[in-house]
Coordinates of C-alpha atoms in Angstrom, one line a residue:
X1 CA -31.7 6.1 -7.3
X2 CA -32.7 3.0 -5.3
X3 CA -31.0 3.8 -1.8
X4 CA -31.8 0.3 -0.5
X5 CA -29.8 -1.5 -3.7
X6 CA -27.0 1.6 -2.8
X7 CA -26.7 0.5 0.3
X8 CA -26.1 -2.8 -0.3
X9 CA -23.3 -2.9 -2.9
X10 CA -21.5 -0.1 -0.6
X11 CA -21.4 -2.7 2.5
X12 CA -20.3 -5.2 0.3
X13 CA -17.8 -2.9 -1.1
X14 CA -16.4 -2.0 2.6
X15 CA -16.6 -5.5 3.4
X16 CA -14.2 -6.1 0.5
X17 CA -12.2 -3.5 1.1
X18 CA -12.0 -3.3 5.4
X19 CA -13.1 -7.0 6.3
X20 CA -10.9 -8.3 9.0
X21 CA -9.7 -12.4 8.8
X22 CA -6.9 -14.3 10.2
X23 CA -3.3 -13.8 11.5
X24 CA 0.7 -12.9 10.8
X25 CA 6.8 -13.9 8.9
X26 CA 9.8 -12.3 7.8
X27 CA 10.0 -10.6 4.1
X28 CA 6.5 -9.9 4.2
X29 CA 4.9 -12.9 2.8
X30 CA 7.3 -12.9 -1.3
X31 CA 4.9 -10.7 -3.0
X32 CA 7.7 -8.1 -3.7
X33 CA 8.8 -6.6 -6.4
X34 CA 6.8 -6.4 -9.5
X35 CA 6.1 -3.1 -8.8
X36 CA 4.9 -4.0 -5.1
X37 CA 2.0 -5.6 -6.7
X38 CA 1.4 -9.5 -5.9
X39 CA 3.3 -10.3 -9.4
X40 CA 6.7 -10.3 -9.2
X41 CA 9.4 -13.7 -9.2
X42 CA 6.7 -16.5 -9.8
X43 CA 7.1 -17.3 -13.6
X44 CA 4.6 -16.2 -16.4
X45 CA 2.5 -14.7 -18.9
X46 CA 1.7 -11.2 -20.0
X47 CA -2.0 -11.0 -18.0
X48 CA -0.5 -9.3 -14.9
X49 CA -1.7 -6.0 -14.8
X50 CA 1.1 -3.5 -15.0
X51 CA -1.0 0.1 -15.1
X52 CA -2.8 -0.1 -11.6
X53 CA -5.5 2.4 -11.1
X54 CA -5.4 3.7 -7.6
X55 CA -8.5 3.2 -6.6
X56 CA -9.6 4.3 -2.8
X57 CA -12.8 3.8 -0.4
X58 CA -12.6 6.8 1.2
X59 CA -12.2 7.3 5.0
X60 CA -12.3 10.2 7.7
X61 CA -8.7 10.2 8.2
X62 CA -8.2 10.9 4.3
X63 CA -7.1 14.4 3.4
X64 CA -8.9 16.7 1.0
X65 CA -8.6 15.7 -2.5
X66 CA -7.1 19.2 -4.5
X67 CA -8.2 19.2 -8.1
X68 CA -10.7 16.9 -9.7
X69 CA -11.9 13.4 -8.0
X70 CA -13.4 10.2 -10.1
X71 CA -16.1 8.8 -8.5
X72 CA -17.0 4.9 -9.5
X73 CA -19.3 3.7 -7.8
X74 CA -20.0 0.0 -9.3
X75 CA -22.9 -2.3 -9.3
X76 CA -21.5 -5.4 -7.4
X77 CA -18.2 -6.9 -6.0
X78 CA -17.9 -8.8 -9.2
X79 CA -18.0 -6.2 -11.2
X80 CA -15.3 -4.1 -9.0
X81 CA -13.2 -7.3 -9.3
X82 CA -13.5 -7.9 -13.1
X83 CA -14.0 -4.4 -14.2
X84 CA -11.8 -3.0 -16.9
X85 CA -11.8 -0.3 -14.9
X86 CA -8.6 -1.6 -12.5
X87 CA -6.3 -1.3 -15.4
X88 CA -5.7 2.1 -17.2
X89 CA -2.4 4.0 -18.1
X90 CA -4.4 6.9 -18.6
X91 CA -6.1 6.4 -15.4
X92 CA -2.9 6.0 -13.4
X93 CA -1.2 9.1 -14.6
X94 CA -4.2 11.2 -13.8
X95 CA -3.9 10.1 -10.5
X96 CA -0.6 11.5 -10.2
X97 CA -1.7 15.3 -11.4
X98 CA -4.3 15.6 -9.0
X99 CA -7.1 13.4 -10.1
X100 CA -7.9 11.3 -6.8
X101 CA -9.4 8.2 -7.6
X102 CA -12.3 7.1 -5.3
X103 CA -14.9 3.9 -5.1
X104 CA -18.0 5.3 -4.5
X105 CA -20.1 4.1 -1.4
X106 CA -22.7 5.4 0.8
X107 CA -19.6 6.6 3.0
X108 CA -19.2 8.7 0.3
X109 CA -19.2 12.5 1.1
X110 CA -22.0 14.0 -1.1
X111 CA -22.9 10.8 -2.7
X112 CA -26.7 11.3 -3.6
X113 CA -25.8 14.4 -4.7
X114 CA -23.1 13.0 -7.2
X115 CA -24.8 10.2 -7.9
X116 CA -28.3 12.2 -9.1
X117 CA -30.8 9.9 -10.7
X118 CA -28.1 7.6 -12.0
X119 CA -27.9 4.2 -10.8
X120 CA -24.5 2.2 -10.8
X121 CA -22.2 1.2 -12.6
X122 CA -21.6 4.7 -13.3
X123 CA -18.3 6.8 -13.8
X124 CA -18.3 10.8 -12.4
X125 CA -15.7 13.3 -12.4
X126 CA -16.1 15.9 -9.9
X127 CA -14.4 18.8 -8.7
X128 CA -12.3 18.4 -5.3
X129 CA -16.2 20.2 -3.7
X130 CA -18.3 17.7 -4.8
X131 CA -20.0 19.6 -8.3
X132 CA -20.3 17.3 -10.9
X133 CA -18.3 18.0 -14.4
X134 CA -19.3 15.1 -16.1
X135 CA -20.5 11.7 -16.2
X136 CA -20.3 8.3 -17.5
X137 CA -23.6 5.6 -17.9
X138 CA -23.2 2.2 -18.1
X139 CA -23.6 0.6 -21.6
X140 CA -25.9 -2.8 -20.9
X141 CA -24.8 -3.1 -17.3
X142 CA -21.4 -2.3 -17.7
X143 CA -18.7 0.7 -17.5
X144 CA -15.8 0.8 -20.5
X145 CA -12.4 2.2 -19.2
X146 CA -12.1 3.7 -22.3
X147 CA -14.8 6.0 -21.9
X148 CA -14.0 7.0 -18.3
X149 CA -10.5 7.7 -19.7
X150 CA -12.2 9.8 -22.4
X151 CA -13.9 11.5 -19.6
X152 CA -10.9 12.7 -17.8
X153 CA -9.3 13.1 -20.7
X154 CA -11.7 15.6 -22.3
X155 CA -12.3 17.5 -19.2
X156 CA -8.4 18.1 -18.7
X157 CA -7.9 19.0 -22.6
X158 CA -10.7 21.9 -21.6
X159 CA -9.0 23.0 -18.3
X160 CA -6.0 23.1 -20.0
X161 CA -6.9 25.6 -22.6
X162 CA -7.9 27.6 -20.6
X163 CA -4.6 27.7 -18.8
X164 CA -3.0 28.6 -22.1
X165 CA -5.4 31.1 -22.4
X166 CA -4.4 32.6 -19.3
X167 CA -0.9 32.2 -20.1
X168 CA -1.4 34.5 -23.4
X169 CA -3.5 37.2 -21.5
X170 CA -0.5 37.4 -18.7
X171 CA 2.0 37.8 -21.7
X172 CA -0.3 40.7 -23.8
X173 CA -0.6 42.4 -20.3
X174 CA 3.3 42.2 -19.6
X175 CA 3.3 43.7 -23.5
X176 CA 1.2 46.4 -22.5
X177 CA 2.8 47.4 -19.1
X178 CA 0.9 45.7 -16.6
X179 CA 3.1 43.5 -14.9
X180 CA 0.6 43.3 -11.4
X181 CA -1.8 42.2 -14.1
X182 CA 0.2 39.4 -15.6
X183 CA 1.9 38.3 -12.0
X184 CA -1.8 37.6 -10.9
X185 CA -2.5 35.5 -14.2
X186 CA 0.6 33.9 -14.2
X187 CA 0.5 32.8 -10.3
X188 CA -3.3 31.8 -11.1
X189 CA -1.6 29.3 -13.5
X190 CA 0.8 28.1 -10.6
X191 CA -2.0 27.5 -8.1
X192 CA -2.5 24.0 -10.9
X193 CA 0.8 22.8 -10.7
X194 CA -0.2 19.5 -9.7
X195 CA -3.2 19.5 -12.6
X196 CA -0.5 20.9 -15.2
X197 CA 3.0 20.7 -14.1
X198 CA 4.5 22.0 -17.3
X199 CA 2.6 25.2 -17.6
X200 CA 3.2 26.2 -14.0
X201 CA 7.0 25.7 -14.8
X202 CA 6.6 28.2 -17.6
X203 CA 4.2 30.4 -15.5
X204 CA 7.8 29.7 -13.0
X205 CA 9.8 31.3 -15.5
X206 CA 7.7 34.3 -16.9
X207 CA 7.6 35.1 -12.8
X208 CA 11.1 34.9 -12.5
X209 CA 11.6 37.3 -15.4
X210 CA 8.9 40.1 -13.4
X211 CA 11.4 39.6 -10.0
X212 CA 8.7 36.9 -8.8
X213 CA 11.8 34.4 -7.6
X214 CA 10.2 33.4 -3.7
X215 CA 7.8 30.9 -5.6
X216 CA 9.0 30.6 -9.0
X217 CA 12.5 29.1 -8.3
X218 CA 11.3 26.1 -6.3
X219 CA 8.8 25.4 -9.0
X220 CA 11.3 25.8 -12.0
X221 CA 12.1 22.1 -11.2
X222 CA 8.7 20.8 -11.9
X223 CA 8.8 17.9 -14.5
X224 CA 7.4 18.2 -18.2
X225 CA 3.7 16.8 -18.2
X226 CA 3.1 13.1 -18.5
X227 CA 3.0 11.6 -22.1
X228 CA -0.5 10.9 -23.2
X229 CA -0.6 10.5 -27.1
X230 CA -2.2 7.9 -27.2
X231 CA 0.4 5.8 -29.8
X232 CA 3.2 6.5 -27.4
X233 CA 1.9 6.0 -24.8
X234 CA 0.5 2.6 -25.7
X235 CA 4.4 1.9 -26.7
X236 CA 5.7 3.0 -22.7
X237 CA 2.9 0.1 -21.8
X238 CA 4.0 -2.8 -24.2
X239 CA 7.3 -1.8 -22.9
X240 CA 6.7 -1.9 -19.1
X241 CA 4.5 -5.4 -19.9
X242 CA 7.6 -6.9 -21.4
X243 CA 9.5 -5.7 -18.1
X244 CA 7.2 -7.8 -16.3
X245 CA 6.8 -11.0 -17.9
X246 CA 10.9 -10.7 -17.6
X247 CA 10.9 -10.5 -13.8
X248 CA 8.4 -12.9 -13.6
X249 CA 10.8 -15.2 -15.1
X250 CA 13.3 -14.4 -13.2
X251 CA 15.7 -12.0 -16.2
X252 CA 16.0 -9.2 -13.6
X253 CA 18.6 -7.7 -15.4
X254 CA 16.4 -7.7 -18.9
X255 CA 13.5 -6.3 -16.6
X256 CA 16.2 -3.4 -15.8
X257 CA 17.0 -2.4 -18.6
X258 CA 13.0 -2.7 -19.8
X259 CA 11.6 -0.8 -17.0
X260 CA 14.3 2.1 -17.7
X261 CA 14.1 1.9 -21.3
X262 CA 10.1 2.9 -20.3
X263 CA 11.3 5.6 -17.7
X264 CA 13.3 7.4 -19.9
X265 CA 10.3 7.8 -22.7
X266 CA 8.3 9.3 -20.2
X267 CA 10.4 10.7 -17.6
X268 CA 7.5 12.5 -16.2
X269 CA 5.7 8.6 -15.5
X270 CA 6.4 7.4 -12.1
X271 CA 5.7 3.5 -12.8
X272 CA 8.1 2.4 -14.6
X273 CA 10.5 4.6 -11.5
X274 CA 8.3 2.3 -9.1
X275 CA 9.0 -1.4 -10.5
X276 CA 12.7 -0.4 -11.3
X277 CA 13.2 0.9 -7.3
X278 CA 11.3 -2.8 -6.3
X279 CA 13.6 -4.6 -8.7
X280 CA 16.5 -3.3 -7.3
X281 CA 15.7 -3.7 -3.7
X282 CA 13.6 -7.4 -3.8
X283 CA 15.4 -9.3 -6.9
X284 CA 18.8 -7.3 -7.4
X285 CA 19.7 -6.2 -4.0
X286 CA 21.2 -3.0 -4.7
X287 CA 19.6 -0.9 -2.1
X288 CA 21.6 2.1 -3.2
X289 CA 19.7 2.0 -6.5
X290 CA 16.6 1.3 -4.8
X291 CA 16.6 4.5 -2.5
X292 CA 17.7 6.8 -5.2
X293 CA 15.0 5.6 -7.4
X294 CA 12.3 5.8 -4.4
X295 CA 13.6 9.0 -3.4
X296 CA 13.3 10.4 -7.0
X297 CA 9.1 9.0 -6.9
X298 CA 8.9 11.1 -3.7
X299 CA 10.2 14.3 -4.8
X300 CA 7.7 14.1 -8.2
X301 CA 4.2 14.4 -8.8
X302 CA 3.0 10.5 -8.6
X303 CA 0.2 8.6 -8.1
X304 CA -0.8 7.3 -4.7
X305 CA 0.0 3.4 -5.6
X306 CA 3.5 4.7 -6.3
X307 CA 4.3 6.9 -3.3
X308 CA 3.0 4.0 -1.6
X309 CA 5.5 1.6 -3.0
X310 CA 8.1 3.9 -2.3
X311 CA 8.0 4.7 1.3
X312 CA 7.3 0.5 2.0
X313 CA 10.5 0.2 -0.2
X314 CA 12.4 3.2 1.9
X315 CA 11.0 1.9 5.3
X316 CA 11.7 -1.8 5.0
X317 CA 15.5 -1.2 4.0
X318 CA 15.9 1.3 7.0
X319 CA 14.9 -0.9 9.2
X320 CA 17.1 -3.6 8.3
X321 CA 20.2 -0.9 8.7
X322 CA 18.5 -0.3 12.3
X323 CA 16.6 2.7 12.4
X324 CA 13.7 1.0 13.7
X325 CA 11.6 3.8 14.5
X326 CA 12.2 5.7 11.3
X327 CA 11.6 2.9 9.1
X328 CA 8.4 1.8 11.0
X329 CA 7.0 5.8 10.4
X330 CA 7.8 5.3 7.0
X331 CA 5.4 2.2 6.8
X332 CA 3.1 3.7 8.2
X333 CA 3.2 6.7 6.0
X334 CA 3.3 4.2 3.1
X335 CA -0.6 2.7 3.6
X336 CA -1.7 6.1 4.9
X337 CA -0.5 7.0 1.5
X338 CA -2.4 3.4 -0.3
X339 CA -3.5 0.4 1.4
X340 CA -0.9 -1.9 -0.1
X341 CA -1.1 -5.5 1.5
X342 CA 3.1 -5.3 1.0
X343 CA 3.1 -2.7 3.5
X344 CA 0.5 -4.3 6.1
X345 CA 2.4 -7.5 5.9
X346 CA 5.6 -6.1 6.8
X347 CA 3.8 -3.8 9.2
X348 CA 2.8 -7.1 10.3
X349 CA 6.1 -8.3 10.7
X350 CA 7.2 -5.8 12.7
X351 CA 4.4 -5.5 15.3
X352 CA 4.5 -9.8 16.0
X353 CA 8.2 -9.1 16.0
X354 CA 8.1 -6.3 19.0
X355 CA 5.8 -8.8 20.9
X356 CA 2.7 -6.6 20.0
X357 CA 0.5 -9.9 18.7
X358 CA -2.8 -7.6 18.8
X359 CA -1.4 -5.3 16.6
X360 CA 0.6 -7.6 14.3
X361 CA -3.1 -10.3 14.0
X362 CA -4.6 -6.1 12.7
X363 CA -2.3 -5.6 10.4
X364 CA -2.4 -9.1 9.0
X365 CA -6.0 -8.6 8.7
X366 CA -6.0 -5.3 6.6
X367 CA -3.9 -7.3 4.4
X368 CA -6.3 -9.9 4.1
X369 CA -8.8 -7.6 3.5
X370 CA -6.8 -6.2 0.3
X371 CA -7.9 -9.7 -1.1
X372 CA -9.0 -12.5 0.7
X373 CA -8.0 -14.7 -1.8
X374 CA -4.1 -13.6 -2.7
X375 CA -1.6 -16.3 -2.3
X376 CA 1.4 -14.4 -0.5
X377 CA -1.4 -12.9 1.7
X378 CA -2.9 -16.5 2.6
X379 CA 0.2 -17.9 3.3
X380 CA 1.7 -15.6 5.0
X381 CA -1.3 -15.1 7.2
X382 CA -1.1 -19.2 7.7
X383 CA 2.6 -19.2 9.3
X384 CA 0.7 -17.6 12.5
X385 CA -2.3 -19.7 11.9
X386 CA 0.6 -22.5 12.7
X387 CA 2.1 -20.9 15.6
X388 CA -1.7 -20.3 17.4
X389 CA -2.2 -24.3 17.3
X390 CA -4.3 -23.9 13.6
X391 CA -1.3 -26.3 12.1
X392 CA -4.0 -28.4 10.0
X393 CA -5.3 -25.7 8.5
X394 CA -1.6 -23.8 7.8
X395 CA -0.9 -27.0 6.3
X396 CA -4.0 -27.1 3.7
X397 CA -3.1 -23.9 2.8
X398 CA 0.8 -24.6 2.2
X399 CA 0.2 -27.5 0.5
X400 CA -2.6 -25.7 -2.0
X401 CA 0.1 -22.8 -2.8
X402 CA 3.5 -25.1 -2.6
X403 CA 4.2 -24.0 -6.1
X404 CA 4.5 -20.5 -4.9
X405 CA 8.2 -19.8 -5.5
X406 CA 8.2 -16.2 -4.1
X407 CA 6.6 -17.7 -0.9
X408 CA 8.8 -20.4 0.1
X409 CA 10.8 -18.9 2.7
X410 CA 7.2 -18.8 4.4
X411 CA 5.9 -21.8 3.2
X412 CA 9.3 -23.6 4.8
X413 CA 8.5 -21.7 8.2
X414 CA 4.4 -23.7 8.1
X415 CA 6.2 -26.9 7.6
X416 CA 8.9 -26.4 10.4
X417 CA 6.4 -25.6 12.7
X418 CA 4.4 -28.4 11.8
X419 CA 8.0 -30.6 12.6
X420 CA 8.2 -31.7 9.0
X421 CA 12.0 -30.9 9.1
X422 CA 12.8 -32.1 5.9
X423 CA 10.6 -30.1 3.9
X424 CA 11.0 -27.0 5.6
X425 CA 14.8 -27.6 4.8
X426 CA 14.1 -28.4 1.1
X427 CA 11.7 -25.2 0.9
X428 CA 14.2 -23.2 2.7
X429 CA 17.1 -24.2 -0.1
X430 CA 14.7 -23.7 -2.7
X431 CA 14.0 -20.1 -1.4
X432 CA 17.7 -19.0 -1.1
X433 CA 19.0 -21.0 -4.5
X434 CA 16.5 -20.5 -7.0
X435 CA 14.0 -18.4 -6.0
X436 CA 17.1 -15.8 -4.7
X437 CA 19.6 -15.0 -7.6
X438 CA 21.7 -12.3 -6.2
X439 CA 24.1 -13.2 -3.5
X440 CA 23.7 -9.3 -1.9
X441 CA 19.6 -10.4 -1.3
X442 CA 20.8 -14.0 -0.1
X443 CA 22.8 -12.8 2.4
X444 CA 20.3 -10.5 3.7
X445 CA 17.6 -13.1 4.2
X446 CA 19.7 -15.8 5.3
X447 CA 20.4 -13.5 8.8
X448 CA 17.3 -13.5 9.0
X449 CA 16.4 -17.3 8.7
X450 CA 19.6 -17.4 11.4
X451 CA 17.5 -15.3 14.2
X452 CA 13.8 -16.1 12.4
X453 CA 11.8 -17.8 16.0
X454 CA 9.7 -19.9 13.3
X455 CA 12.8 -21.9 12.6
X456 CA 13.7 -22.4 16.2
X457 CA 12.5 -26.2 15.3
X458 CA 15.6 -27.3 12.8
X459 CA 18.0 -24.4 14.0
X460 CA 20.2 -27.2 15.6
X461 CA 20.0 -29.6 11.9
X462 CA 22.9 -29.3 10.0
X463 CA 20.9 -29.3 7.2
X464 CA 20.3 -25.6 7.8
X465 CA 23.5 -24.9 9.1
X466 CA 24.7 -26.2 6.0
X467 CA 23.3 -22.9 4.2
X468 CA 25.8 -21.0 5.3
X469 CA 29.3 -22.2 5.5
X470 CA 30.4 -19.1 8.0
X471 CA 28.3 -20.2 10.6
X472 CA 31.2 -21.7 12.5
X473 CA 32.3 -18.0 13.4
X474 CA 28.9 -16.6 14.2
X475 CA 30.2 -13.1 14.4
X476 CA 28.2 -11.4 12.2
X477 CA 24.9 -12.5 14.2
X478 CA 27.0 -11.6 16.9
X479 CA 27.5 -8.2 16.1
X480 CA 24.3 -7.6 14.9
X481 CA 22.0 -9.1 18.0
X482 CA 24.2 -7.2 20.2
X483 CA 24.3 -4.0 18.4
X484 CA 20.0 -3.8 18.0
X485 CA 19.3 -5.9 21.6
X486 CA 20.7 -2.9 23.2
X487 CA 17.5 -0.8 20.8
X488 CA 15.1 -3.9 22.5
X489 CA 15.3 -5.5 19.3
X490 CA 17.2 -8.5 17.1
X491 CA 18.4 -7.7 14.0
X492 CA 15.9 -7.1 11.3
X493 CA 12.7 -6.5 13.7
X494 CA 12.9 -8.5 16.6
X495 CA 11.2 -8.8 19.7
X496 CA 12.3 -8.1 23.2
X497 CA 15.7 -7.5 25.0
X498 CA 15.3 -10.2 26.9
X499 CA 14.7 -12.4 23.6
X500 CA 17.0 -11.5 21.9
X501 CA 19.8 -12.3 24.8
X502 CA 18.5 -15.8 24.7
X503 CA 18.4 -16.3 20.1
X504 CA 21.7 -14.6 20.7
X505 CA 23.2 -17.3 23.1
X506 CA 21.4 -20.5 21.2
X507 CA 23.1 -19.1 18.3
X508 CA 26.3 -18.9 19.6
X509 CA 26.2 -22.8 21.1
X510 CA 25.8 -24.0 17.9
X511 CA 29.8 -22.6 17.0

């Protein structure tokens, strides 16, 4: 292949993917929900993908892939942008059995050799060593996800009679007598749990039966295997698509009942689990719900995307209970798992928060470099850009994405600190009144407009104060700066002791 022309596409590629921009407020930047994806609570169509395909760079620090790994290496950033390869039920489920799903670049490990004389856009399966299985060409310059799911699909069809196969030899052997025969066939089968889940649980049982139980009983709770016919499982998507376009419109309860109407049709399918848990905990508010449903991705096999979503979802409700440190690992843990720019926001969040401006400006960054051109991620980005003296440029980019209802809360926090009082107060009220439905999320975010150091500006108007008629009391905010100032922080992530002593006495003057 033509290494120069390779090597181009895979800086562009790590550009797109690692390229570092601007800076970093609370909530993350609205991009919640919707899975964790950039789609949820803005209002409109069916074109938001719903069936991510986890696709990874690799790096370094990234463990071993177990199993099988598809390679993609694609001919340009346009194409990796626009290529029908981002969007794939098939695809995603894979990716939860032990399929790793990698962009090929010249970081690659073994590229040229999995590459051969092909040039890109081209599609390989390989095993978790580097040996190529099987391949995919481009058709006129382009990759069709419907042959790379073909692909996969084929090559797990074949692996997978050949676990049945083993699975009658162990039984004729157990026939005949030869029960150290069959254990060995039968824990041969277990070592691909992850590839087929269902035959290790009945590989589980025939152990059990031989007085195997130190293995087989932790495995007997292994899910059934994902659905893949192709009608039904073209039914869970319509389904999971008509969840979506109902929590973009604000119907979180319809979206409820969609995204569990999908979960219980493939029980085994951890995406509709995923934008039921971020329903719960962005739009509805029940965090109880939400942790139960994240809780239940973590303990299945799922795809890195959802894992991802989960311990973001976990980590961001732990630390508003104040377990800072917990939630924080959790974060981590959550882009370590998949670079999701909802994670690095928050992460974001956190680090400005603890007075760590290096660390919050790197953080904003990797989010930026998720996409460069994502509305929560440039406005969010832009409410720092207005508190480092950049309040002409903030501005622009408010004023371009004032339409973003999800984003008000930081689209209010640009205009305060560019001492347009009104507008920050009428972006503020739009945030907690119609963006908001759910008094138990209001109520959460409202504390933390009360102690937010971007609203220091109006926190005197009565405007604000009219948002909240308790305000008079101000024990709550009491109780909670107090409580989490003596952790060094300010109830949900703030910054220093010291800090926190003085938003805890302004707040208290304004009884």
């Amino acid at each position: 292949m033509n290494n120069k022309f390779f090597r181009s596409i895979s800086i562009a590629l790590l550009v797109l993917f690692f390229a570092q921009s601007s800076w970093a407020t609370c909530g993350g930047g609205g991009g919640g929900g919707g899975g964790g994806m950039s789609n949820g609570g803005g209002g409109g169509g069916g074109n938001a993908p719903v069936y991510v395909v986890p696709w990874k760079v690799h790096t370094p620090k990234d463990s071993p892939a177990k199993g099988l790994v598809l390679y993609w290496f694609p001919a340009s950033e346009n194409e990796w942008k626009n290529s029908s390869l981002r969007e794939s039920r098939t695809l995603s489920v894979y990716a939860g059995q032990c399929v790793t799903m990698e962009v090929g670049t010249n970081q690659t490990p073994n590229a040229v050799k999995i590459l051969g004389e092909s040039k890109p856009p081209v599609a390989v399966l390989a095993t978790s060593e580097g040996t190529t299985v099987s391949k995919v060409e481009s058709k006129d310059g382009k990759l069709k996800v419907a042959d790379v799911e073909k692909l996969v699909d084929t090559e797990m069809k074949r692996r997978e009679s050949g676990v049945i196969e083993q699975m009658n030899e162990a039984g004729r052997k157990v026939k005949a007598g030869d029960n150290d025969g069959a254990i060995k066939l039968y824990r041969a089968v277990l070592d691909q749990k992850c590839l087929f889940p269902k035959k290790a649980k009945d590989a589980a049982k025939e152990l059990k039966k031989l007085g195997v139980t130190e293995i087989a009983d932790a495995l007997e709770s292994l899910p059934a295997s994902p659905v893949l016919e192709p009608r039904q499982s073209a039914l869970i998507e319509q389904t999971m698509r008509r969840g979506l376009i109902a929590e973009m419109n604000g119907r979180y309860v319809v979206a409820d009942k969609l995204y569990t109407q999908a979960h219980l049709m493939d029980p085994a399918d951890p995406t509709p689990l995923r934008y039921l848990g971020e329903n719960y905990r962005h739009n509805i508010g029940d965090w109880n719900k939400a942790r139960t449903v994240f809780e239940a991705i973590l303990n299945m096999p799922s795809d890195p995307l959802s894992r991802s979503v989960a311990l973001h979802g976990l980590g961001k409700m732990t630390i508003h209970d104040g377990e800072f440190k917990k939630g924080l690992a959790l974060m981590e843990r959550a882009v370590e798992e998949f670079p999701l720019a909802l994670a690095y926001r928050n992460l974001a969040v956190y680090w400005n928060s603890e007075g760590d401006p290096l660390k919050g400006n790197e953080y904003t960054q990797k989010a930026l470099a998720q996409d460069p051109k994502d509305p929560y991620n440039l406005v969010f980005a832009a409410v720092f850009m207005a508190a480092n003296g950049k309040k002409d440029k903030a501005l622009r980019i408010a004023r371009d994405n004032i339409n973003l209802l999800p984003a008000s809360y930081n689209l209010a926090a640009i205009f305060a600190q560019n001492g347009q009082h009104d507008k920050a107060l009428s972006l503020l009220r739009r945030h907690f009144f119609r963006y908001e439905r759910y008094q138990a999320v209001r109520t959460k975010e409202m504390m933390e407009a009360r102690v937010d150091a971007v609203f220091d500006s109006i926190r005197m108007d009565r405007g604000l104060r009219a948002f909240w008629p308790g305000l008079g009391t101000a024990t709550l905010l009491a109780k909670h700066c107090h409580r989490d100032c003596n952790a060094g922080h300010c109830w949900p992530y703030r910054s220093t002791r010291a800090a926190c002593s003085r938003r805890t006495s302004r707040e208290l003057r304004i009884v």
